[in-house]
JSON list of C-alpha atoms in Angstrom, two decimals:
[
{"chain": "V", "resi": 19, "resn": "UNK", "atom": "CA", "xyz": [15.26, -22.62, -36.65]},
{"chain": "V", "resi": 20, "resn": "UNK", "atom": "CA", "xyz": [15.36, -21.37, -40.51]},
{"chain": "V", "resi": 21, "resn": "UNK", "atom": "CA", "xyz": [12.85, -18.64, -40.95]},
{"chain": "V", "resi": 22, "resn": "UNK", "atom": "CA", "xyz": [10.73, -20.80, -43.22]},
{"chain": "V", "resi": 23, "resn": "UNK", "atom": "CA", "xyz": [9.83, -23.49, -40.45]},
{"chain": "V", "resi": 24, "resn": "UNK", "atom": "CA", "xyz": [8.50, -20.67, -38.10]},
{"chain": "V", "resi": 25, "resn": "UNK", "atom": "CA", "xyz": [4.65, -20.06, -38.17]},
{"chain": "V", "resi": 26, "resn": "UNK", "atom": "CA", "xyz": [4.12, -17.26, -40.43]},
{"chain": "V", "resi": 27, "resn": "UNK", "atom": "CA", "xyz": [0.57, -16.08, -39.09]},
{"chain": "V", "resi": 28, "resn": "UNK", "atom": "CA", "xyz": [2.08, -15.80, -35.26]},
{"chain": "V", "resi": 29, "resn": "UNK", "atom": "CA", "xyz": [5.18, -13.73, -36.84]},
{"chain": "V", "resi": 30, "resn": "UNK", "atom": "CA", "xyz": [2.54, -11.57, -38.78]},
{"chain": "V", "resi": 31, "resn": "UNK", "atom": "CA", "xyz": [0.46, -10.99, -35.34]},
{"chain": "V", "resi": 32, "resn": "UNK", "atom": "CA", "xyz": [3.74, -10.47, -33.30]},
{"chain": "V", "resi": 33, "resn": "UNK", "atom": "CA", "xyz": [4.63, -8.03, -35.87]},
{"chain": "V", "resi": 34, "resn": "UNK", "atom": "CA", "xyz": [1.15, -6.05, -36.13]},
{"chain": "V", "resi": 35, "resn": "UNK", "atom": "CA", "xyz": [1.56, -5.65, -32.20]},
{"chain": "V", "resi": 36, "resn": "UNK", "atom": "CA", "xyz": [5.10, -4.28, -32.37]},
{"chain": "V", "resi": 37, "resn": "UNK", "atom": "CA", "xyz": [3.78, -1.81, -34.88]},
{"chain": "V", "resi": 38, "resn": "UNK", "atom": "CA", "xyz": [0.72, -0.87, -33.09]},
{"chain": "V", "resi": 39, "resn": "UNK", "atom": "CA", "xyz": [3.01, -0.64, -29.55]},
{"chain": "V", "resi": 40, "resn": "UNK", "atom": "CA", "xyz": [4.71, 2.10, -31.20]},
{"chain": "V", "resi": 41, "resn": "UNK", "atom": "CA", "xyz": [2.01, 4.26, -31.73]},
{"chain": "V", "resi": 42, "resn": "UNK", "atom": "CA", "xyz": [0.33, 5.34, -28.61]},
{"chain": "V", "resi": 43, "resn": "UNK", "atom": "CA", "xyz": [-2.33, 7.27, -30.60]},
{"chain": "V", "resi": 44, "resn": "UNK", "atom": "CA", "xyz": [-3.28, 3.76, -32.10]},
{"chain": "V", "resi": 45, "resn": "UNK", "atom": "CA", "xyz": [-3.20, 2.81, -36.05]},
{"chain": "V", "resi": 46, "resn": "UNK", "atom": "CA", "xyz": [-5.47, 3.09, -38.43]},
{"chain": "V", "resi": 47, "resn": "UNK", "atom": "CA", "xyz": [-5.79, -0.24, -41.12]},
{"chain": "V", "resi": 48, "resn": "UNK", "atom": "CA", "xyz": [-4.47, 1.64, -43.97]},
{"chain": "V", "resi": 49, "resn": "UNK", "atom": "CA", "xyz": [-1.38, 2.53, -41.67]},
{"chain": "V", "resi": 50, "resn": "UNK", "atom": "CA", "xyz": [-0.77, -1.10, -41.12]},
{"chain": "V", "resi": 51, "resn": "UNK", "atom": "CA", "xyz": [-1.23, -2.32, -44.60]},
{"chain": "V", "resi": 52, "resn": "UNK", "atom": "CA", "xyz": [1.44, 0.19, -45.38]},
{"chain": "V", "resi": 53, "resn": "UNK", "atom": "CA", "xyz": [4.12, -0.86, -42.73]},
{"chain": "V", "resi": 54, "resn": "UNK", "atom": "CA", "xyz": [3.06, -4.84, -42.82]},
{"chain": "V", "resi": 55, "resn": "UNK", "atom": "CA", "xyz": [3.14, -5.19, -46.54]},
{"chain": "V", "resi": 56, "resn": "UNK", "atom": "CA", "xyz": [-0.27, -7.22, -45.82]},
{"chain": "V", "resi": 57, "resn": "UNK", "atom": "CA", "xyz": [-3.22, -7.74, -47.77]},
{"chain": "V", "resi": 58, "resn": "UNK", "atom": "CA", "xyz": [-6.23, -6.08, -46.29]},
{"chain": "V", "resi": 59, "resn": "UNK", "atom": "CA", "xyz": [-8.25, -9.19, -46.13]},
{"chain": "V", "resi": 60, "resn": "UNK", "atom": "CA", "xyz": [-5.21, -11.00, -44.54]},
{"chain": "V", "resi": 61, "resn": "UNK", "atom": "CA", "xyz": [-4.41, -8.33, -42.28]},
{"chain": "V", "resi": 62, "resn": "UNK", "atom": "CA", "xyz": [-8.16, -8.07, -40.91]},
{"chain": "V", "resi": 63, "resn": "UNK", "atom": "CA", "xyz": [-8.67, -11.76, -40.34]},
{"chain": "V", "resi": 64, "resn": "UNK", "atom": "CA", "xyz": [-5.21, -11.26, -37.86]},
{"chain": "V", "resi": 65, "resn": "UNK", "atom": "CA", "xyz": [-6.71, -8.06, -36.37]},
{"chain": "V", "resi": 66, "resn": "UNK", "atom": "CA", "xyz": [-9.93, -10.08, -35.85]},
{"chain": "V", "resi": 67, "resn": "UNK", "atom": "CA", "xyz": [-7.98, -12.72, -34.01]},
{"chain": "V", "resi": 68, "resn": "UNK", "atom": "CA", "xyz": [-6.05, -10.34, -31.76]},
{"chain": "V", "resi": 69, "resn": "UNK", "atom": "CA", "xyz": [-9.27, -8.39, -31.04]},
{"chain": "V", "resi": 70, "resn": "UNK", "atom": "CA", "xyz": [-11.09, -11.61, -29.82]},
{"chain": "V", "resi": 71, "resn": "UNK", "atom": "CA", "xyz": [-8.50, -12.52, -27.49]},
{"chain": "V", "resi": 72, "resn": "UNK", "atom": "CA", "xyz": [-7.99, -8.87, -26.07]},
{"chain": "V", "resi": 73, "resn": "UNK", "atom": "CA", "xyz": [-4.64, -8.24, -27.24]},
{"chain": "V", "resi": 74, "resn": "UNK", "atom": "CA", "xyz": [-5.80, -5.14, -29.64]},
{"chain": "V", "resi": 75, "resn": "UNK", "atom": "CA", "xyz": [-9.09, -3.29, -29.69]},
{"chain": "V", "resi": 76, "resn": "UNK", "atom": "CA", "xyz": [-10.48, -0.91, -32.04]},
{"chain": "V", "resi": 77, "resn": "UNK", "atom": "CA", "xyz": [-11.35, 2.72, -30.79]},
{"chain": "V", "resi": 78, "resn": "UNK", "atom": "CA", "xyz": [-14.34, 4.85, -31.67]},
{"chain": "V", "resi": 79, "resn": "UNK", "atom": "CA", "xyz": [-12.02, 6.52, -34.37]},
{"chain": "V", "resi": 80, "resn": "UNK", "atom": "CA", "xyz": [-11.50, 3.62, -35.94]},
{"chain": "V", "resi": 81, "resn": "UNK", "atom": "CA", "xyz": [-7.63, 3.26, -34.79]},
{"chain": "V", "resi": 82, "resn": "UNK", "atom": "CA", "xyz": [-6.53, -0.20, -33.54]},
{"chain": "V", "resi": 83, "resn": "UNK", "atom": "CA", "xyz": [-4.69, -0.31, -29.94]},
{"chain": "V", "resi": 84, "resn": "UNK", "atom": "CA", "xyz": [-3.12, -2.45, -27.98]},
{"chain": "V", "resi": 85, "resn": "UNK", "atom": "CA", "xyz": [-5.40, -4.31, -25.64]},
{"chain": "V", "resi": 86, "resn": "UNK", "atom": "CA", "xyz": [-5.46, -5.13, -21.90]},
{"chain": "V", "resi": 87, "resn": "UNK", "atom": "CA", "xyz": [-4.59, -8.74, -22.55]},
{"chain": "V", "resi": 88, "resn": "UNK", "atom": "CA", "xyz": [-1.03, -7.63, -23.49]},
{"chain": "V", "resi": 89, "resn": "UNK", "atom": "CA", "xyz": [-0.54, -5.32, -20.42]},
{"chain": "V", "resi": 90, "resn": "UNK", "atom": "CA", "xyz": [-1.74, -8.08, -18.26]},
{"chain": "V", "resi": 91, "resn": "UNK", "atom": "CA", "xyz": [0.57, -10.72, -19.74]},
{"chain": "V", "resi": 92, "resn": "UNK", "atom": "CA", "xyz": [3.49, -8.07, -19.70]},
{"chain": "V", "resi": 93, "resn": "UNK", "atom": "CA", "xyz": [2.88, -6.87, -15.94]},
{"chain": "V", "resi": 94, "resn": "UNK", "atom": "CA", "xyz": [1.64, -9.97, -14.68]},
{"chain": "V", "resi": 95, "resn": "UNK", "atom": "CA", "xyz": [4.34, -10.06, -12.04]},
{"chain": "V", "resi": 96, "resn": "UNK", "atom": "CA", "xyz": [3.57, -6.75, -10.94]},
{"chain": "V", "resi": 97, "resn": "UNK", "atom": "CA", "xyz": [-0.18, -7.16, -10.96]},
{"chain": "V", "resi": 98, "resn": "UNK", "atom": "CA", "xyz": [0.69, -10.05, -8.44]},
{"chain": "V", "resi": 99, "resn": "UNK", "atom": "CA", "xyz": [2.60, -8.04, -6.34]},
{"chain": "V", "resi": 100, "resn": "UNK", "atom": "CA", "xyz": [-0.24, -5.58, -6.28]},
{"chain": "V", "resi": 101, "resn": "UNK", "atom": "CA", "xyz": [-2.91, -8.12, -5.55]},
{"chain": "V", "resi": 102, "resn": "UNK", "atom": "CA", "xyz": [-0.78, -9.19, -2.43]},
{"chain": "V", "resi": 103, "resn": "UNK", "atom": "CA", "xyz": [-0.49, -5.62, -0.92]},
{"chain": "V", "resi": 104, "resn": "UNK", "atom": "CA", "xyz": [-4.25, -5.61, -1.42]},
{"chain": "V", "resi": 105, "resn": "UNK", "atom": "CA", "xyz": [-4.91, -8.92, 0.44]},
{"chain": "V", "resi": 106, "resn": "UNK", "atom": "CA", "xyz": [-2.62, -7.74, 3.27]},
{"chain": "V", "resi": 107, "resn": "UNK", "atom": "CA", "xyz": [-4.81, -4.80, 3.99]},
{"chain": "V", "resi": 108, "resn": "UNK", "atom": "CA", "xyz": [-8.15, -5.85, 3.42]},
{"chain": "V", "resi": 109, "resn": "UNK", "atom": "CA", "xyz": [-8.80, -6.91, 6.58]},
{"chain": "V", "resi": 110, "resn": "UNK", "atom": "CA", "xyz": [-8.13, -3.48, 7.82]},
{"chain": "V", "resi": 111, "resn": "UNK", "atom": "CA", "xyz": [-10.46, -1.78, 5.50]},
{"chain": "V", "resi": 112, "resn": "UNK", "atom": "CA", "xyz": [-13.17, -3.99, 7.14]},
{"chain": "V", "resi": 113, "resn": "UNK", "atom": "CA", "xyz": [-12.36, -2.90, 10.62]},
{"chain": "V", "resi": 114, "resn": "UNK", "atom": "CA", "xyz": [-12.61, 0.82, 9.49]},
{"chain": "V", "resi": 115, "resn": "UNK", "atom": "CA", "xyz": [-15.76, 0.16, 7.71]},
{"chain": "V", "resi": 116, "resn": "UNK", "atom": "CA", "xyz": [-18.06, -2.52, 10.16]},
{"chain": "V", "resi": 117, "resn": "UNK", "atom": "CA", "xyz": [-20.92, -3.51, 8.48]},
{"chain": "V", "resi": 118, "resn": "UNK", "atom": "CA", "xyz": [-19.51, -2.69, 4.97]},
{"chain": "V", "resi": 119, "resn": "UNK", "atom": "CA", "xyz": [-19.07, -5.40, 2.59]},
{"chain": "V", "resi": 120, "resn": "UNK", "atom": "CA", "xyz": [-15.91, -4.33, 0.45]},
{"chain": "V", "resi": 121, "resn": "UNK", "atom": "CA", "xyz": [-14.77, -5.66, -3.17]},
{"chain": "V", "resi": 122, "resn": "UNK", "atom": "CA", "xyz": [-11.84, -5.32, -5.18]},
{"chain": "V", "resi": 123, "resn": "UNK", "atom": "CA", "xyz": [-12.26, -5.98, -8.86]},
{"chain": "V", "resi": 124, "resn": "UNK", "atom": "CA", "xyz": [-10.58, -6.09, -12.00]},
{"chain": "V", "resi": 125, "resn": "UNK", "atom": "CA", "xyz": [-11.59, -4.95, -16.09]},
{"chain": "V", "resi": 126, "resn": "UNK", "atom": "CA", "xyz": [-10.09, -7.75, -17.65]},
{"chain": "V", "resi": 127, "resn": "UNK", "atom": "CA", "xyz": [-11.17, -8.00, -21.75]},
{"chain": "V", "resi": 128, "resn": "UNK", "atom": "CA", "xyz": [-14.64, -8.16, -21.89]},
{"chain": "V", "resi": 129, "resn": "UNK", "atom": "CA", "xyz": [-15.48, -9.00, -18.07]},
{"chain": "V", "resi": 130, "resn": "UNK", "atom": "CA", "xyz": [-15.35, -6.98, -14.31]},
{"chain": "V", "resi": 131, "resn": "UNK", "atom": "CA", "xyz": [-14.48, -9.86, -12.17]},
{"chain": "V", "resi": 132, "resn": "UNK", "atom": "CA", "xyz": [-14.61, -9.82, -8.51]},
{"chain": "V", "resi": 133, "resn": "UNK", "atom": "CA", "xyz": [-10.81, -10.67, -7.01]},
{"chain": "V", "resi": 134, "resn": "UNK", "atom": "CA", "xyz": [-11.44, -9.92, -3.29]},
{"chain": "V", "resi": 135, "resn": "UNK", "atom": "CA", "xyz": [-14.25, -9.55, -1.15]},
{"chain": "V", "resi": 136, "resn": "UNK", "atom": "CA", "xyz": [-14.68, -9.27, 2.59]},
{"chain": "V", "resi": 137, "resn": "UNK", "atom": "CA", "xyz": [-18.35, -8.96, 4.03]},
{"chain": "V", "resi": 138, "resn": "UNK", "atom": "CA", "xyz": [-20.04, -9.13, 7.47]},
{"chain": "V", "resi": 139, "resn": "UNK", "atom": "CA", "xyz": [-21.51, -12.28, 6.79]},
{"chain": "V", "resi": 140, "resn": "UNK", "atom": "CA", "xyz": [-18.29, -13.77, 6.90]},
{"chain": "V", "resi": 141, "resn": "UNK", "atom": "CA", "xyz": [-16.55, -11.56, 9.86]},
{"chain": "V", "resi": 142, "resn": "UNK", "atom": "CA", "xyz": [-12.42, -11.57, 9.13]},
{"chain": "V", "resi": 143, "resn": "UNK", "atom": "CA", "xyz": [-12.84, -13.95, 5.99]},
{"chain": "V", "resi": 144, "resn": "UNK", "atom": "CA", "xyz": [-10.93, -13.06, 2.88]},
{"chain": "V", "resi": 145, "resn": "UNK", "atom": "CA", "xyz": [-12.80, -14.24, -0.15]},
{"chain": "V", "resi": 146, "resn": "UNK", "atom": "CA", "xyz": [-11.75, -14.53, -3.43]},
{"chain": "V", "resi": 147, "resn": "UNK", "atom": "CA", "xyz": [-14.79, -15.16, -5.46]},
{"chain": "V", "resi": 148, "resn": "UNK", "atom": "CA", "xyz": [-12.99, -15.03, -9.03]},
{"chain": "V", "resi": 149, "resn": "UNK", "atom": "CA", "xyz": [-16.36, -16.67, -10.41]},
{"chain": "V", "resi": 150, "resn": "UNK", "atom": "CA", "xyz": [-18.42, -13.67, -9.20]},
{"chain": "V", "resi": 151, "resn": "UNK", "atom": "CA", "xyz": [-18.63, -11.07, -12.46]},
{"chain": "V", "resi": 152, "resn": "UNK", "atom": "CA", "xyz": [-20.18, -7.55, -12.13]},
{"chain": "V", "resi": 153, "resn": "UNK", "atom": "CA", "xyz": [-22.74, -6.85, -14.66]},
{"chain": "V", "resi": 154, "resn": "UNK", "atom": "CA", "xyz": [-21.80, -3.49, -16.89]},
{"chain": "V", "resi": 155, "resn": "UNK", "atom": "CA", "xyz": [-24.46, -0.41, -16.88]},
{"chain": "V", "resi": 156, "resn": "UNK", "atom": "CA", "xyz": [-25.60, -1.83, -13.54]},
{"chain": "V", "resi": 157, "resn": "UNK", "atom": "CA", "xyz": [-23.03, -2.45, -10.81]},
{"chain": "V", "resi": 158, "resn": "UNK", "atom": "CA", "xyz": [-21.47, 0.08, -9.46]},
{"chain": "V", "resi": 159, "resn": "UNK", "atom": "CA", "xyz": [-17.96, -1.07, -9.85]},
{"chain": "V", "resi": 160, "resn": "UNK", "atom": "CA", "xyz": [-18.52, -1.99, -13.50]},
{"chain": "V", "resi": 161, "resn": "UNK", "atom": "CA", "xyz": [-19.83, 1.53, -14.29]},
{"chain": "V", "resi": 162, "resn": "UNK", "atom": "CA", "xyz": [-16.73, 3.61, -12.68]},
{"chain": "V", "resi": 163, "resn": "UNK", "atom": "CA", "xyz": [-14.43, 1.09, -14.86]},
{"chain": "V", "resi": 164, "resn": "UNK", "atom": "CA", "xyz": [-16.63, 1.71, -18.02]},
{"chain": "V", "resi": 165, "resn": "UNK", "atom": "CA", "xyz": [-16.30, 5.41, -17.09]},
{"chain": "V", "resi": 166, "resn": "UNK", "atom": "CA", "xyz": [-12.40, 5.68, -16.01]},
{"chain": "V", "resi": 167, "resn": "UNK", "atom": "CA", "xyz": [-11.37, 3.42, -19.08]},
{"chain": "V", "resi": 168, "resn": "UNK", "atom": "CA", "xyz": [-13.68, 3.72, -21.79]},
{"chain": "V", "resi": 169, "resn": "UNK", "atom": "CA", "xyz": [-11.11, 2.45, -24.55]},
{"chain": "V", "resi": 170, "resn": "UNK", "atom": "CA", "xyz": [-10.29, -0.46, -22.40]},
{"chain": "V", "resi": 171, "resn": "UNK", "atom": "CA", "xyz": [-14.07, -0.95, -21.95]},
{"chain": "V", "resi": 172, "resn": "UNK", "atom": "CA", "xyz": [-14.73, -1.58, -25.59]},
{"chain": "V", "resi": 173, "resn": "UNK", "atom": "CA", "xyz": [-15.15, -5.35, -25.57]},
{"chain": "V", "resi": 174, "resn": "UNK", "atom": "CA", "xyz": [-16.94, -5.23, -22.11]},
{"chain": "V", "resi": 175, "resn": "UNK", "atom": "CA", "xyz": [-19.74, -3.36, -23.95]},
{"chain": "V", "resi": 176, "resn": "UNK", "atom": "CA", "xyz": [-19.42, -5.60, -27.03]},
{"chain": "V", "resi": 177, "resn": "UNK", "atom": "CA", "xyz": [-20.29, -8.43, -24.92]},
{"chain": "V", "resi": 178, "resn": "UNK", "atom": "CA", "xyz": [-23.05, -6.68, -23.34]},
{"chain": "V", "resi": 179, "resn": "UNK", "atom": "CA", "xyz": [-24.74, -4.59, -25.91]},
{"chain": "V", "resi": 180, "resn": "UNK", "atom": "CA", "xyz": [-26.18, -1.41, -24.58]},
{"chain": "V", "resi": 181, "resn": "UNK", "atom": "CA", "xyz": [-29.55, -2.08, -25.76]},
{"chain": "V", "resi": 182, "resn": "UNK", "atom": "CA", "xyz": [-30.02, -5.40, -23.98]},
{"chain": "V", "resi": 183, "resn": "UNK", "atom": "CA", "xyz": [-28.12, -4.67, -20.72]},
{"chain": "V", "resi": 184, "resn": "UNK", "atom": "CA", "xyz": [-28.07, -1.30, -20.32]},
{"chain": "V", "resi": 185, "resn": "UNK", "atom": "CA", "xyz": [-31.20, 0.59, -21.83]},
{"chain": "V", "resi": 186, "resn": "UNK", "atom": "CA", "xyz": [-33.63, -0.56, -18.86]},
{"chain": "V", "resi": 187, "resn": "UNK", "atom": "CA", "xyz": [-31.01, 1.05, -16.20]},
{"chain": "V", "resi": 188, "resn": "UNK", "atom": "CA", "xyz": [-30.48, 4.17, -18.39]},
{"chain": "V", "resi": 189, "resn": "UNK", "atom": "CA", "xyz": [-33.12, 4.30, -21.25]},
{"chain": "V", "resi": 190, "resn": "UNK", "atom": "CA", "xyz": [-30.21, 6.13, -23.65]},
{"chain": "V", "resi": 191, "resn": "UNK", "atom": "CA", "xyz": [-26.84, 6.00, -24.57]},
{"chain": "V", "resi": 192, "resn": "UNK", "atom": "CA", "xyz": [-27.08, 9.50, -23.83]},
{"chain": "V", "resi": 193, "resn": "UNK", "atom": "CA", "xyz": [-28.00, 9.42, -20.25]},
{"chain": "V", "resi": 194, "resn": "UNK", "atom": "CA", "xyz": [-25.35, 6.40, -19.77]},
{"chain": "V", "resi": 195, "resn": "UNK", "atom": "CA", "xyz": [-22.70, 9.27, -21.03]},
{"chain": "V", "resi": 196, "resn": "UNK", "atom": "CA", "xyz": [-24.10, 11.87, -18.73]},
{"chain": "V", "resi": 197, "resn": "UNK", "atom": "CA", "xyz": [-23.71, 9.41, -16.08]},
{"chain": "V", "resi": 198, "resn": "UNK", "atom": "CA", "xyz": [-20.31, 8.31, -16.67]},
{"chain": "V", "resi": 199, "resn": "UNK", "atom": "CA", "xyz": [-19.28, 12.17, -16.90]},
{"chain": "V", "resi": 200, "resn": "UNK", "atom": "CA", "xyz": [-20.63, 12.53, -13.37]},
{"chain": "V", "resi": 201, "resn": "UNK", "atom": "CA", "xyz": [-18.63, 9.47, -12.02]},
{"chain": "V", "resi": 202, "resn": "UNK", "atom": "CA", "xyz": [-15.47, 11.44, -13.51]},
{"chain": "V", "resi": 203, "resn": "UNK", "atom": "CA", "xyz": [-16.33, 14.65, -11.95]},
{"chain": "V", "resi": 204, "resn": "UNK", "atom": "CA", "xyz": [-17.04, 13.10, -8.46]},
{"chain": "V", "resi": 205, "resn": "UNK", "atom": "CA", "xyz": [-14.29, 10.56, -8.80]},
{"chain": "V", "resi": 206, "resn": "UNK", "atom": "CA", "xyz": [-16.66, 7.77, -7.53]},
{"chain": "V", "resi": 207, "resn": "UNK", "atom": "CA", "xyz": [-20.05, 5.79, -8.74]},
{"chain": "V", "resi": 208, "resn": "UNK", "atom": "CA", "xyz": [-22.72, 5.42, -6.32]},
{"chain": "V", "resi": 209, "resn": "UNK", "atom": "CA", "xyz": [-26.58, 4.03, -5.85]},
{"chain": "V", "resi": 210, "resn": "UNK", "atom": "CA", "xyz": [-28.93, 3.36, -3.26]},
{"chain": "V", "resi": 211, "resn": "UNK", "atom": "CA", "xyz": [-31.17, 0.52, -3.79]},
{"chain": "V", "resi": 212, "resn": "UNK", "atom": "CA", "xyz": [-33.26, -1.73, -1.16]},
{"chain": "V", "resi": 213, "resn": "UNK", "atom": "CA", "xyz": [-31.73, 0.04, 1.80]},
{"chain": "V", "resi": 214, "resn": "UNK", "atom": "CA", "xyz": [-28.47, -0.34, 0.53]},
{"chain": "V", "resi": 215, "resn": "UNK", "atom": "CA", "xyz": [-25.41, 2.04, -0.48]},
{"chain": "V", "resi": 216, "resn": "UNK", "atom": "CA", "xyz": [-23.23, 0.94, -3.15]},
{"chain": "V", "resi": 217, "resn": "UNK", "atom": "CA", "xyz": [-19.93, 3.10, -4.09]},
{"chain": "V", "resi": 218, "resn": "UNK", "atom": "CA", "xyz": [-17.25, 2.22, -6.13]},
{"chain": "V", "resi": 219, "resn": "UNK", "atom": "CA", "xyz": [-13.78, 4.05, -6.81]},
{"chain": "V", "resi": 220, "resn": "UNK", "atom": "CA", "xyz": [-11.66, 3.39, -9.83]},
{"chain": "V", "resi": 221, "resn": "UNK", "atom": "CA", "xyz": [-8.01, 2.48, -9.31]},
{"chain": "V", "resi": 222, "resn": "UNK", "atom": "CA", "xyz": [-5.13, 2.42, -11.23]},
{"chain": "V", "resi": 223, "resn": "UNK", "atom": "CA", "xyz": [-4.42, -0.52, -13.66]},
{"chain": "V", "resi": 224, "resn": "UNK", "atom": "CA", "xyz": [-8.09, -1.29, -14.26]},
{"chain": "V", "resi": 225, "resn": "UNK", "atom": "CA", "xyz": [-9.21, -2.05, -10.89]},
{"chain": "V", "resi": 226, "resn": "UNK", "atom": "CA", "xyz": [-12.16, -1.02, -8.96]},
{"chain": "V", "resi": 227, "resn": "UNK", "atom": "CA", "xyz": [-12.68, -0.68, -5.23]},
{"chain": "V", "resi": 228, "resn": "UNK", "atom": "CA", "xyz": [-16.26, -1.19, -4.12]},
{"chain": "V", "resi": 229, "resn": "UNK", "atom": "CA", "xyz": [-17.99, -0.63, -0.96]},
{"chain": "V", "resi": 230, "resn": "UNK", "atom": "CA", "xyz": [-21.70, -1.78, 0.23]},
{"chain": "V", "resi": 231, "resn": "UNK", "atom": "CA", "xyz": [-23.45, -0.87, 3.28]},
{"chain": "V", "resi": 232, "resn": "UNK", "atom": "CA", "xyz": [-26.92, -1.04, 4.98]},
{"chain": "V", "resi": 233, "resn": "UNK", "atom": "CA", "xyz": [-28.32, 2.59, 5.01]},
{"chain": "V", "resi": 234, "resn": "UNK", "atom": "CA", "xyz": [-28.19, 1.99, 8.95]},
{"chain": "V", "resi": 235, "resn": "UNK", "atom": "CA", "xyz": [-24.50, 1.28, 8.61]},
{"chain": "V", "resi": 236, "resn": "UNK", "atom": "CA", "xyz": [-23.79, 3.76, 6.09]},
{"chain": "V", "resi": 237, "resn": "UNK", "atom": "CA", "xyz": [-20.65, 6.61, 6.48]},
{"chain": "V", "resi": 238, "resn": "UNK", "atom": "CA", "xyz": [-20.39, 10.11, 5.07]},
{"chain": "V", "resi": 239, "resn": "UNK", "atom": "CA", "xyz": [-19.34, 10.04, 1.37]},
{"chain": "V", "resi": 240, "resn": "UNK", "atom": "CA", "xyz": [-15.97, 11.72, 2.68]},
{"chain": "V", "resi": 241, "resn": "UNK", "atom": "CA", "xyz": [-15.18, 8.42, 4.74]},
{"chain": "V", "resi": 242, "resn": "UNK", "atom": "CA", "xyz": [-15.45, 6.37, 1.75]},
{"chain": "V", "resi": 243, "resn": "UNK", "atom": "CA", "xyz": [-13.58, 8.39, -0.09]},
{"chain": "V", "resi": 244, "resn": "UNK", "atom": "CA", "xyz": [-10.78, 8.63, 2.61]},
{"chain": "V", "resi": 245, "resn": "UNK", "atom": "CA", "xyz": [-10.38, 4.47, 2.65]},
{"chain": "V", "resi": 246, "resn": "UNK", "atom": "CA", "xyz": [-10.02, 4.66, -1.05]},
{"chain": "V", "resi": 247, "resn": "UNK", "atom": "CA", "xyz": [-7.31, 6.77, -1.43]},
{"chain": "V", "resi": 248, "resn": "UNK", "atom": "CA", "xyz": [-5.30, 5.46, 1.70]},
{"chain": "V", "resi": 249, "resn": "UNK", "atom": "CA", "xyz": [-5.92, 1.83, -0.35]},
{"chain": "V", "resi": 250, "resn": "UNK", "atom": "CA", "xyz": [-4.76, 3.39, -3.63]},
{"chain": "V", "resi": 251, "resn": "UNK", "atom": "CA", "xyz": [-1.63, 4.72, -1.85]},
{"chain": "V", "resi": 252, "resn": "UNK", "atom": "CA", "xyz": [-0.91, 1.94, 0.19]},
{"chain": "V", "resi": 253, "resn": "UNK", "atom": "CA", "xyz": [-0.99, -0.48, -2.98]},
{"chain": "V", "resi": 254, "resn": "UNK", "atom": "CA", "xyz": [0.12, 1.60, -5.82]},
{"chain": "V", "resi": 255, "resn": "UNK", "atom": "CA", "xyz": [2.49, 4.43, -3.70]},
{"chain": "V", "resi": 256, "resn": "UNK", "atom": "CA", "xyz": [3.99, 6.46, -6.17]},
{"chain": "V", "resi": 257, "resn": "UNK", "atom": "CA", "xyz": [3.26, 4.59, -9.07]},
{"chain": "V", "resi": 258, "resn": "UNK", "atom": "CA", "xyz": [-0.33, 6.04, -9.22]}
]
């Protein structure tokens, strides 16, 4: 096909992705202008479109980076295999932690979506409630992913502004930042509410393993940590 018959905006978008992917630390607008030869208004519009679809995100240093949507496409086969492994052992997790609801969720562009769930209310039934999403700033699975993957969580936090969704829980961005730092130090996020203990552990590739237990069924933290560690090894093995 002659070059003139190709879609120019798509070619330019692909060129932008190629340039950004070759710079692990991201690229600034003026750097992209120099390498693409595009005018800033044109480049800005293309970047805005790529950001809207999650293929690019802009960090707090004003650098443009490859976004999670591109990783989802490039690694879709690998992700499917990961989820198959997770499904194969999820029932055994419930047997190891009777009375506990267990979830596997993922950070995808601007949503934390529940992929797998097993719960005492449906013993032995592996649920796939993909319509169920976890609220950022509040739900432990979202918080642990926001802490572990801050750059990838940019779109999530843009969709759910802190002043609207997080201030009631944390009061200020400083308090939330301190909470995320504690999550990184502890290796998990935990909350107790209405006689329920909830915990979540960050997994590779933007996943989180969550646990929710009534207080009367709760286990020692080390037990949850052990189960999460074994799950990570079983699903990701030496890839972690």
